[in-house]
Tab-separated table of C-alpha atoms and ligand atoms in Angstrom:
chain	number	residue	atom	x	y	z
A	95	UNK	CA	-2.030	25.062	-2.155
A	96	UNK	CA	-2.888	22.356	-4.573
A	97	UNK	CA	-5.251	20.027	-3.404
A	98	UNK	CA	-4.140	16.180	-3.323
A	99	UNK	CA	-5.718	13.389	-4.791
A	100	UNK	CA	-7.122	10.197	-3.601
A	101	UNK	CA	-5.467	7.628	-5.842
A	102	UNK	CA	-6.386	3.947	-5.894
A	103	UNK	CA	-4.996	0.823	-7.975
A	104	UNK	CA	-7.340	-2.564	-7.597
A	105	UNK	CA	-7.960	-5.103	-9.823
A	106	UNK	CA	-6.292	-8.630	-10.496
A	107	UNK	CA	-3.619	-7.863	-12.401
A	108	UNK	CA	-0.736	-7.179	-11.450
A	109	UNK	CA	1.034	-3.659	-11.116
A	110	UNK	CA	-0.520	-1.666	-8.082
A	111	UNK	CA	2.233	-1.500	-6.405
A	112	UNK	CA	4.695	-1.111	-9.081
A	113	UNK	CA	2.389	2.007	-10.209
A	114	UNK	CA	2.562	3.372	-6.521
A	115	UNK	CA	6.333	2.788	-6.550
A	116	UNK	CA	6.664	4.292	-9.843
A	117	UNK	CA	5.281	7.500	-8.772
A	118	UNK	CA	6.995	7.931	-5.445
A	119	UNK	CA	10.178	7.819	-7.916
A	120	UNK	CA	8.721	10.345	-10.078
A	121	UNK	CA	7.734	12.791	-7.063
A	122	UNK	CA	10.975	12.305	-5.325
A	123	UNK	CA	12.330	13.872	-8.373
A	124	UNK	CA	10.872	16.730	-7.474
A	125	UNK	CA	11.805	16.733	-3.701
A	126	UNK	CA	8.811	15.730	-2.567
A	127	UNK	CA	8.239	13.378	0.837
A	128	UNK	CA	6.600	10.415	0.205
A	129	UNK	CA	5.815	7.427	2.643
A	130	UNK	CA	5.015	3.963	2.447
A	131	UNK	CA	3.499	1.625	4.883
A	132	UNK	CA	3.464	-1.842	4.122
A	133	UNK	CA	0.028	-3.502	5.204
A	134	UNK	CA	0.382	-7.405	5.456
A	135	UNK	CA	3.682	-7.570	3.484
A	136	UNK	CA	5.083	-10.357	5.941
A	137	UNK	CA	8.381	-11.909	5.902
A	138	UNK	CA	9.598	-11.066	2.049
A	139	UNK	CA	12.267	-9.469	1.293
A	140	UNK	CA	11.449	-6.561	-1.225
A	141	UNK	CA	13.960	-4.781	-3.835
A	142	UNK	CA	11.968	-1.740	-2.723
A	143	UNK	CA	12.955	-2.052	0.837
A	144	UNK	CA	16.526	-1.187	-0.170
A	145	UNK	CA	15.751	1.319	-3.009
A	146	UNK	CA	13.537	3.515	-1.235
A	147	UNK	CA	16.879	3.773	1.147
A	148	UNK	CA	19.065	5.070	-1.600
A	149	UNK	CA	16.029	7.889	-2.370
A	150	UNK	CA	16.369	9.123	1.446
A	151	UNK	CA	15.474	11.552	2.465
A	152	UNK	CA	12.428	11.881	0.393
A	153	UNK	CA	11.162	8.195	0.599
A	154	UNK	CA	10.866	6.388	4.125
A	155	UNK	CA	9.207	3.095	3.734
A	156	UNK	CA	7.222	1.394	6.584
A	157	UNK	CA	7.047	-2.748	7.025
A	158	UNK	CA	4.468	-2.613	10.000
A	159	UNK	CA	5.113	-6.497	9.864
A	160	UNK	CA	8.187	-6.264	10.707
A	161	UNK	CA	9.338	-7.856	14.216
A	162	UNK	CA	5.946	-9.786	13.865
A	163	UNK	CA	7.751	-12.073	10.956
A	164	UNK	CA	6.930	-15.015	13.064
A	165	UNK	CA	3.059	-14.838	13.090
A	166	UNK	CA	2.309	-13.091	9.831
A	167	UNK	CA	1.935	-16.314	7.812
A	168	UNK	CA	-1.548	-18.058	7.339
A	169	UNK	CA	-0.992	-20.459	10.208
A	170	UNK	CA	-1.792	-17.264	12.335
A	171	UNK	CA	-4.628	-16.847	14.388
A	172	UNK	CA	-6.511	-13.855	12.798
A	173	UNK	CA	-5.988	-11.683	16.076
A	174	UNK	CA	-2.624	-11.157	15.264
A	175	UNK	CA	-3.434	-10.015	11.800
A	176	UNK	CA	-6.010	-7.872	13.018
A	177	UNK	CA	-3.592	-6.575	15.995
A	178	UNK	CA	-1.116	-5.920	13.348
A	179	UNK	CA	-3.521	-4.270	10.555
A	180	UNK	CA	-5.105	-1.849	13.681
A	181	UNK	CA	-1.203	-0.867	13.762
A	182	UNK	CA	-0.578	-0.678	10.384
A	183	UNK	CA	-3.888	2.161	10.480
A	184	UNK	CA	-2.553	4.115	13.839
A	185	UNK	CA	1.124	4.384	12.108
A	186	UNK	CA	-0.899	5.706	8.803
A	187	UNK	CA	-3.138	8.433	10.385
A	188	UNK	CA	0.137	9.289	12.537
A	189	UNK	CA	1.992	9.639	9.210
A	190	UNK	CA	-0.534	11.306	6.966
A	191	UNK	CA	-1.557	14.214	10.053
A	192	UNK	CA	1.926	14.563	10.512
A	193	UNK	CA	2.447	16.859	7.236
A	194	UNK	CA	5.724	15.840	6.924
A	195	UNK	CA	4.690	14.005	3.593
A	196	UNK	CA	3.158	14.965	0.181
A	197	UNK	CA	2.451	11.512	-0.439
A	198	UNK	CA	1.357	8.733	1.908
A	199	UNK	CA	1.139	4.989	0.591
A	200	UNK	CA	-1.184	2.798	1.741
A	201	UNK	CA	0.165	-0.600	0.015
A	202	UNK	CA	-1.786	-3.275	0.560
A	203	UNK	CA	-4.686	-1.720	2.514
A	204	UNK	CA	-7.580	-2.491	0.445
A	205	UNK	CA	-6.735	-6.553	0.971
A	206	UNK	CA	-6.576	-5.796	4.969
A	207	UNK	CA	-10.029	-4.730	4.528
A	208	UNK	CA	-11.521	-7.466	2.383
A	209	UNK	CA	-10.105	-9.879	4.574
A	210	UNK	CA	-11.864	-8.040	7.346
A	211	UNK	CA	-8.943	-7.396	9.234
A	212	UNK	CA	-9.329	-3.406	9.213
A	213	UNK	CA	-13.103	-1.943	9.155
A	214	UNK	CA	-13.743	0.234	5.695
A	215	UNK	CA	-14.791	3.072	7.949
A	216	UNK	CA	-11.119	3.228	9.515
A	217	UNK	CA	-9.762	3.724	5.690
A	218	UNK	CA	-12.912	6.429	4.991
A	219	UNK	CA	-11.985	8.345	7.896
A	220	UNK	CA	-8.297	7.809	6.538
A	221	UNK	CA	-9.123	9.682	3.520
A	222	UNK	CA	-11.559	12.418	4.953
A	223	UNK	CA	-8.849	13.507	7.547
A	224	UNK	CA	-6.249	13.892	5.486
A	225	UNK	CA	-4.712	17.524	5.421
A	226	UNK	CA	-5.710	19.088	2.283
A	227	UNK	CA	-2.323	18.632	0.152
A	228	UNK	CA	-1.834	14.941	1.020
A	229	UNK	CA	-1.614	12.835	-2.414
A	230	UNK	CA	-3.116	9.181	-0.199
A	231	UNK	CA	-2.452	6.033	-2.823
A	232	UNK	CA	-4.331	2.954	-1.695
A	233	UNK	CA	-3.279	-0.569	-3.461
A	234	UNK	CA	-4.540	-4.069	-3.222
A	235	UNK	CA	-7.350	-5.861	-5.091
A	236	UNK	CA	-11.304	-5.621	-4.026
A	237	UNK	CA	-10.992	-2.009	-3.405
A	238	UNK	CA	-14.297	-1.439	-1.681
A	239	UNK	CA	-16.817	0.287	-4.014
A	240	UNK	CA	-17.343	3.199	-0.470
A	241	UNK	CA	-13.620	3.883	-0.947
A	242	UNK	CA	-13.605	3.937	-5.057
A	243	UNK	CA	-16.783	6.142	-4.508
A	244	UNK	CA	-14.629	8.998	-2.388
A	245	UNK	CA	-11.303	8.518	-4.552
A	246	UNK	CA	-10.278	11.039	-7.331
A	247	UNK	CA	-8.386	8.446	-9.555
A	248	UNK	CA	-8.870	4.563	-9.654
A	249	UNK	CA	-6.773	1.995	-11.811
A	250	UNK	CA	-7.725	-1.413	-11.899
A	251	UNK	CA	-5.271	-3.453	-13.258
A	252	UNK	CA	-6.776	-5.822	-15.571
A	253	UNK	CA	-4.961	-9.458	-16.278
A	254	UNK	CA	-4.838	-10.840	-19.849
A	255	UNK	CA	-1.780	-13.103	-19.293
A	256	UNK	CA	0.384	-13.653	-16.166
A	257	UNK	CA	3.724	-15.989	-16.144
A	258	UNK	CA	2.567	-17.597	-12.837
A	259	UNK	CA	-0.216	-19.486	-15.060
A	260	UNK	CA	2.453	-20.717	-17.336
A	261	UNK	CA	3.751	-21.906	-14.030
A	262	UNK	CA	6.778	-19.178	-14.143
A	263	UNK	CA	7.532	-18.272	-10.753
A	264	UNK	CA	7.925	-15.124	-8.991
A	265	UNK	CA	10.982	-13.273	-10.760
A	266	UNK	CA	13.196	-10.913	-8.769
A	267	UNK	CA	13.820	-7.617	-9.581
A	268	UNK	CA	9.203	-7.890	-11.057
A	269	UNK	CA	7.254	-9.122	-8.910
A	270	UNK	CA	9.767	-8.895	-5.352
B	401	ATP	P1	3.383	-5.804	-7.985
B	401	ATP	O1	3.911	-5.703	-6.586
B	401	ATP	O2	4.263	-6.673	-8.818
B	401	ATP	O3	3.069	-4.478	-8.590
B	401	ATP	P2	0.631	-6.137	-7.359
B	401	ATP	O4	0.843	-5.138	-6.289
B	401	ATP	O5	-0.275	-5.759	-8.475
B	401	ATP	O6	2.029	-6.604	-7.931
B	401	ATP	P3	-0.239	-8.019	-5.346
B	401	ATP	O7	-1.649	-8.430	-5.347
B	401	ATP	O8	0.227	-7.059	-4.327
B	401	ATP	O9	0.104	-7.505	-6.817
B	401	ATP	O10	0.614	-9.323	-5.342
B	401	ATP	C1	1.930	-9.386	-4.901
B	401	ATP	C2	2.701	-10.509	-5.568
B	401	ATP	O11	1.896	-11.375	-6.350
B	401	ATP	C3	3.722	-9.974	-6.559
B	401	ATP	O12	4.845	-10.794	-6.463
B	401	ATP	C4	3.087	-10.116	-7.896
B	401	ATP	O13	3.978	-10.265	-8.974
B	401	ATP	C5	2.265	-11.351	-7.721
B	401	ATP	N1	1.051	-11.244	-8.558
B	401	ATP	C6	0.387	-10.116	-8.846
B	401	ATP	N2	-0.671	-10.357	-9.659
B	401	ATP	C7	-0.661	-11.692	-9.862
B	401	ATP	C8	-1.491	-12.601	-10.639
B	401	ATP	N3	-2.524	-12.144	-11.320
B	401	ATP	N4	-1.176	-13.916	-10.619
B	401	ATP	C9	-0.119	-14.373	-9.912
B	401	ATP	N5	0.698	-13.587	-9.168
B	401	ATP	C10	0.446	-12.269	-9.159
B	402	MG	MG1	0.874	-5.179	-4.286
């Protein structure tokens, strides 16, 4: 058995979770089961919510947000983001023991934890109790340096020019 990796993409630029998309594609080419869970993704609609249908059954995509649309903008109290991130973690450790999936997506986590919503020892024990084969991805900016310490492979997306300071808004199909 071929052990998995521990794969994270930070930085400022943008891309992580285009890159995390971009290899689900690639292993679902090879059959492989992948899942996604969707920390803090809100109310947005994403292209990827639909495409990852059409790739069934070897992506299944998970918007822990969902059905809390109403409260996940900043106007919020921070309990419910909290409430909702300590979901988001339970519904990831379910997933990854499960070994049902090769791959298990974390999008988003590493903001849930610099916003302090989600302890870094909840994502460490994440990564430690994952079965062997389990390829974990981790995106969001301000990856914590204990997590980038434990991972295998770590991106950081670096930003030299973005349309949104030319004052180009978000474009559908890139960035939703
Ligand atoms: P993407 O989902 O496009 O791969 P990302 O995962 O690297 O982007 P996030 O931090 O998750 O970036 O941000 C999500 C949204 O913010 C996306 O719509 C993305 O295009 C946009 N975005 C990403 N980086 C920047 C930036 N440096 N300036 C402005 N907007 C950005
Ligand atoms: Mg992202």
């Amino acid at each position: 058995m071929v052990n998995g990796l521990t794969i994270i993409y930070t930085g400022k630029g943008k891309g992580k979770t285009t890159a995390a998309l971009g290899l689900a594609l690639r292993a679902s080419g090879y059959e492989e089961k992948i899942c996604m869970i969707q920390f803090i993704k809100g109310s947005w609609h994403y292209g990827e919510m639909d495409s990852s249908k059409k790739l069934e059954p070897n992506f299944e995509m998970v918007a822990v947000g969902k059905g809390f649309v109403g409260i996940i903008d900043d106007k919020s109290p921070k309990e419910d983001h909290e409430k909702i991130a300590k979901e988001a973690i339970k519904i990831s450790n379910e997933k990854i023991q499960s070994e049902k999936y090769d791959i298990v997506i974390l999008d988003e986590i590493n903001y849930a934890v610099n916003l302090g919503l989600i302890d870094v020892k909840d994502v460490i024990n994440l990564i430690k109790n994952k079965p062997k084969f389990v390829d974990l991805v981790l995106t969001g900016n301000y990856a914590k340096e204990e997590i980038i310490e434990i991972a295998d492979l770590v991106t950081e997306m670096k930003e030299i020019k973005h349309p949104f300071q030319k004052g180009i808004k978000a474009k559908k199909g890139i960035d939703f």
